[in-house]
């Protein structure tokens, strides 16, 4: 069970809702993924204009918890304003804090992320900050009271997968709140590795929406995350320098 603040979820896949070819494919991909959490950019959602297309109308919202994010914010002040806008619409008090500090790499601004997270925690939000794989920053965010930490595996939408498993493992080891790997996942094997490291969940978007067959990829990601989690819980065998026979020699009959 994935627990984030007062929320509980069976699925450990958090799915983004942007850049799908059309609403029908998006709806089918969401359904087969088994996700219970859908994230979206508040700035790209026409939540106050009923005349505009809205993917939420295609879904049974009783099945999902919505996770608005503050994508597009460049300062803590902007992020807080966007979060309050989402909350005012009645969507959810859970917010993904995303404050981008570099438009080329789309890496988060650590200082502004800390500021925004602190302010939103004071306002009573359930706060999930998107951050880099900085081990100390992750600790600071948890110490503030954030309900989950969301370090990137690699730059947003890059599909590079996990480029720094060591730092991610350090973040996971020290955390007392859920660690959700966010950004850069490209393949099901990337998602499985993230879970094998001990992550509590994976948030992805482009890996599914940009796939040749988003629906098949959504299912693949679901299965990969489940397999990775089971592998982590089962405990892998230690790596050894030399071979070890699968069948013991004791009790064998030799001529």
Coordinates of C-alpha atoms in Angstrom, one line a residue:
X1 CA 0.0 0.0 0.0
X2 CA 1.3 3.4 -1.0
X3 CA 0.6 6.0 1.7
X4 CA 1.0 9.7 1.0
X5 CA -0.2 11.9 3.9
X6 CA -3.7 10.8 4.6
X7 CA -4.2 9.1 1.2
X8 CA -3.7 5.4 0.5
X9 CA -3.3 3.7 -2.9
X10 CA -2.9 0.2 -4.2
X11 CA -1.2 1.2 -7.4
X12 CA 2.4 2.6 -7.3
X13 CA 2.1 4.1 -10.7
X14 CA 1.4 7.8 -11.0
X15 CA 0.5 8.8 -14.5
X16 CA 0.7 12.1 -16.3
X17 CA -2.0 13.2 -18.7
X18 CA -0.2 15.4 -21.2
X19 CA 0.8 14.9 -24.8
X20 CA -1.4 12.0 -25.8
X21 CA -2.5 11.7 -29.5
X22 CA -6.1 12.1 -28.5
X23 CA -8.5 11.8 -25.6
X24 CA -9.7 8.3 -26.5
X25 CA -6.2 6.9 -26.4
X26 CA -5.5 8.8 -23.2
X27 CA -8.6 7.3 -21.6
X28 CA -7.7 3.7 -22.6
X29 CA -4.1 4.1 -21.5
X30 CA -5.2 5.5 -18.1
X31 CA -7.6 2.5 -17.7
X32 CA -5.1 -0.2 -18.5
X33 CA -2.4 1.4 -16.4
X34 CA -4.2 0.6 -13.2
X35 CA -3.2 4.0 -11.8
X36 CA -5.1 5.7 -9.1
X37 CA -3.3 9.1 -9.3
X38 CA -3.5 11.3 -12.3
X39 CA -1.2 14.4 -12.5
X40 CA -1.6 17.4 -14.8
X41 CA -0.5 20.9 -15.2
X42 CA -2.9 23.4 -13.8
X43 CA -1.8 26.0 -16.4
X44 CA -2.7 23.7 -19.2
X45 CA -6.1 22.7 -17.8
X46 CA -9.2 24.6 -18.7
X47 CA -10.7 24.1 -15.2
X48 CA -12.7 27.3 -15.3
X49 CA -13.9 27.3 -18.9
X50 CA -16.6 24.7 -19.6
X51 CA -16.5 25.5 -23.3
X52 CA -13.0 24.1 -23.7
X53 CA -11.9 20.5 -24.1
X54 CA -11.2 18.8 -20.8
X55 CA -9.9 15.3 -20.5
X56 CA -11.5 15.0 -17.0
X57 CA -14.9 14.8 -18.7
X58 CA -13.8 11.5 -20.3
X59 CA -12.9 9.8 -17.0
X60 CA -14.8 8.4 -14.0
X61 CA -13.3 10.7 -11.4
X62 CA -14.5 8.5 -8.6
X63 CA -11.7 6.1 -9.5
X64 CA -8.9 8.6 -9.3
X65 CA -7.1 11.0 -7.1
X66 CA -6.1 14.1 -9.0
X67 CA -2.6 15.5 -8.4
X68 CA -2.3 19.0 -9.9
X69 CA 1.2 20.2 -10.5
X70 CA 2.7 23.7 -10.7
X71 CA 4.5 23.2 -14.0
X72 CA 5.4 26.5 -15.6
X73 CA 6.3 28.2 -12.3
X74 CA 9.7 29.8 -12.1
X75 CA 9.4 31.1 -8.6
X76 CA 8.0 30.0 -5.3
X77 CA 5.4 32.7 -5.5
X78 CA 4.1 31.5 -8.8
X79 CA 4.0 27.9 -7.6
X80 CA 2.0 28.9 -4.5
X81 CA -0.4 30.9 -6.6
X82 CA -1.0 28.0 -9.0
X83 CA -1.5 25.5 -6.1
X84 CA -4.1 27.8 -4.6
X85 CA -5.9 28.1 -7.9
X86 CA -6.1 24.3 -8.2
X87 CA -7.3 24.0 -4.6
X88 CA -10.0 26.7 -5.2
X89 CA -11.3 24.6 -8.1
X90 CA -12.0 21.8 -5.7
X91 CA -9.8 19.2 -7.4
X92 CA -7.6 18.1 -4.5
X93 CA -5.4 19.5 -1.7
X94 CA -2.5 17.3 -2.8
X95 CA -0.1 19.2 -5.0
X96 CA 3.1 18.4 -6.9
X97 CA 5.4 21.3 -6.4
X98 CA 7.4 21.9 -9.6
X99 CA 9.6 25.1 -9.9
X100 CA 11.8 24.9 -12.9
X101 CA 15.1 26.8 -12.7
X102 CA 16.6 26.1 -16.1
X103 CA 14.6 26.1 -19.3
X104 CA 17.1 24.1 -21.2
X105 CA 17.5 21.2 -18.8
X106 CA 14.1 21.7 -17.0
X107 CA 15.9 21.0 -13.8
X108 CA 14.1 22.2 -10.6
X109 CA 15.3 25.3 -8.7
X110 CA 16.2 23.9 -5.3
X111 CA 15.8 27.2 -3.4
X112 CA 12.5 28.2 -4.8
X113 CA 11.2 24.6 -4.4
X114 CA 12.1 24.7 -0.7
X115 CA 10.3 28.1 -0.3
X116 CA 7.2 27.0 -2.2
X117 CA 7.0 23.7 -0.3
X118 CA 7.3 25.5 3.1
X119 CA 4.6 28.0 2.3
X120 CA 2.2 25.3 0.9
X121 CA 2.7 23.1 4.0
X122 CA 1.7 26.1 6.1
X123 CA -1.4 26.4 4.0
X124 CA -2.4 22.8 4.8
X125 CA -1.6 21.2 1.4
X126 CA -0.3 17.6 1.0
X127 CA 3.0 18.5 -0.7
X128 CA 5.0 16.4 -3.1
X129 CA 8.0 18.3 -4.4
X130 CA 9.7 17.5 -7.7
X131 CA 13.5 17.7 -7.1
X132 CA 16.8 16.7 -8.4
X133 CA 18.7 13.7 -7.1
X134 CA 20.4 15.9 -4.5
X135 CA 20.5 13.8 -1.3
X136 CA 20.7 16.7 1.1
X137 CA 18.0 18.6 -0.6
X138 CA 15.7 15.6 -0.3
X139 CA 16.5 15.5 3.5
X140 CA 15.7 19.2 3.9
X141 CA 12.4 18.8 2.1
X142 CA 11.4 15.9 4.4
X143 CA 12.5 17.9 7.4
X144 CA 10.1 20.7 6.3
X145 CA 7.3 18.2 6.5
X146 CA 6.8 17.3 2.8
X147 CA 4.6 14.2 2.5
X148 CA 6.7 12.6 -0.3
X149 CA 9.9 13.3 -2.2
X150 CA 10.0 13.1 -6.0
X151 CA 13.6 13.0 -7.3
X152 CA 14.1 12.8 -11.1
X153 CA 15.8 9.8 -12.7
X154 CA 17.0 12.1 -15.5
X155 CA 15.8 15.3 -17.2
X156 CA 12.0 15.6 -17.8
X157 CA 10.9 13.9 -21.0
X158 CA 14.5 12.8 -21.9
X159 CA 13.8 9.1 -21.7
X160 CA 17.4 8.6 -20.4
X161 CA 16.2 6.4 -17.6
X162 CA 18.1 6.2 -14.3
X163 CA 21.4 8.0 -14.7
X164 CA 22.4 8.2 -11.0
X165 CA 21.1 5.1 -9.1
X166 CA 23.6 5.7 -6.3
X167 CA 22.1 9.1 -5.3
X168 CA 18.6 7.7 -5.7
X169 CA 19.4 4.8 -3.4
X170 CA 20.9 7.2 -0.8
X171 CA 17.6 9.3 -0.9
X172 CA 15.5 6.1 -0.5
X173 CA 17.6 4.8 2.3
X174 CA 17.4 8.0 4.4
X175 CA 13.7 8.8 3.7
X176 CA 10.9 8.3 6.2
X177 CA 8.3 9.4 3.6
X178 CA 7.5 7.9 0.2
X179 CA 10.1 8.4 -2.5
X180 CA 8.5 8.5 -6.0
X181 CA 10.9 8.5 -8.9
X182 CA 9.7 11.3 -11.3
X183 CA 11.0 12.3 -14.7
X184 CA 13.2 10.7 -17.3
X185 CA 11.8 7.1 -17.3
X186 CA 11.8 5.8 -20.9
X187 CA 11.2 2.0 -20.7
X188 CA 9.5 -0.5 -18.5
X189 CA 13.0 -1.7 -17.5
X190 CA 13.7 1.8 -16.2
X191 CA 10.6 1.7 -14.0
X192 CA 11.4 -1.8 -12.8
X193 CA 14.9 -0.7 -11.8
X194 CA 13.5 2.3 -9.9
X195 CA 11.3 0.0 -7.9
X196 CA 14.1 -2.6 -7.3
X197 CA 16.1 0.3 -5.8
X198 CA 13.3 0.5 -3.2
X199 CA 11.3 3.5 -4.5
X200 CA 7.7 3.6 -3.3
X201 CA 6.4 4.6 -6.7
X202 CA 7.1 6.0 -10.2
X203 CA 5.5 9.0 -11.9
X204 CA 5.8 9.1 -15.6
X205 CA 4.1 10.7 -18.6
X206 CA 6.1 10.9 -21.9
X207 CA 7.2 7.3 -21.8
X208 CA 3.6 6.3 -22.2
X209 CA 2.0 9.3 -24.1
X210 CA 4.9 9.4 -26.6
X211 CA 5.1 5.7 -27.2
X212 CA 4.1 4.2 -30.6
X213 CA 1.3 2.4 -28.8
X214 CA 0.5 4.3 -25.5
X215 CA -2.0 1.8 -24.4
X216 CA 0.4 -1.2 -24.6
X217 CA 3.2 0.9 -22.9
X218 CA 0.8 1.9 -20.1
X219 CA 0.2 -1.8 -19.4
X220 CA 3.9 -2.6 -19.7
X221 CA 4.7 0.1 -17.1
X222 CA 2.1 -1.2 -14.7
X223 CA 3.5 -4.7 -14.9
X224 CA 7.1 -3.5 -14.6
X225 CA 6.4 -1.5 -11.5
X226 CA 4.6 -4.4 -9.9
X227 CA 7.5 -6.8 -10.8
X228 CA 10.1 -4.3 -9.6
X229 CA 8.3 -3.9 -6.2
X230 CA 8.0 -7.7 -5.8
X231 CA 11.7 -8.1 -6.6
X232 CA 12.7 -5.5 -4.0
X233 CA 10.5 -7.1 -1.4
X234 CA 11.8 -10.6 -2.2
X235 CA 15.4 -9.5 -1.9
X236 CA 17.9 -10.1 -4.7
X237 CA 20.8 -12.6 -4.3
X238 CA 24.2 -11.1 -3.7
X239 CA 26.5 -10.6 -6.6
X240 CA 29.5 -12.9 -6.7
X241 CA 32.7 -12.8 -8.6
X242 CA 32.6 -16.5 -9.7
X243 CA 29.9 -19.0 -10.7
X244 CA 28.0 -20.9 -8.1
X245 CA 26.3 -24.2 -9.1
X246 CA 22.5 -24.2 -9.0
X247 CA 22.6 -27.8 -7.9
X248 CA 24.6 -28.7 -4.8
X249 CA 27.3 -31.4 -5.1
X250 CA 26.3 -33.0 -1.8
X251 CA 24.4 -36.2 -2.2
X252 CA 25.3 -36.7 -5.9
X253 CA 26.4 -40.1 -7.1
X254 CA 29.8 -40.2 -8.8
X255 CA 31.1 -43.2 -10.8

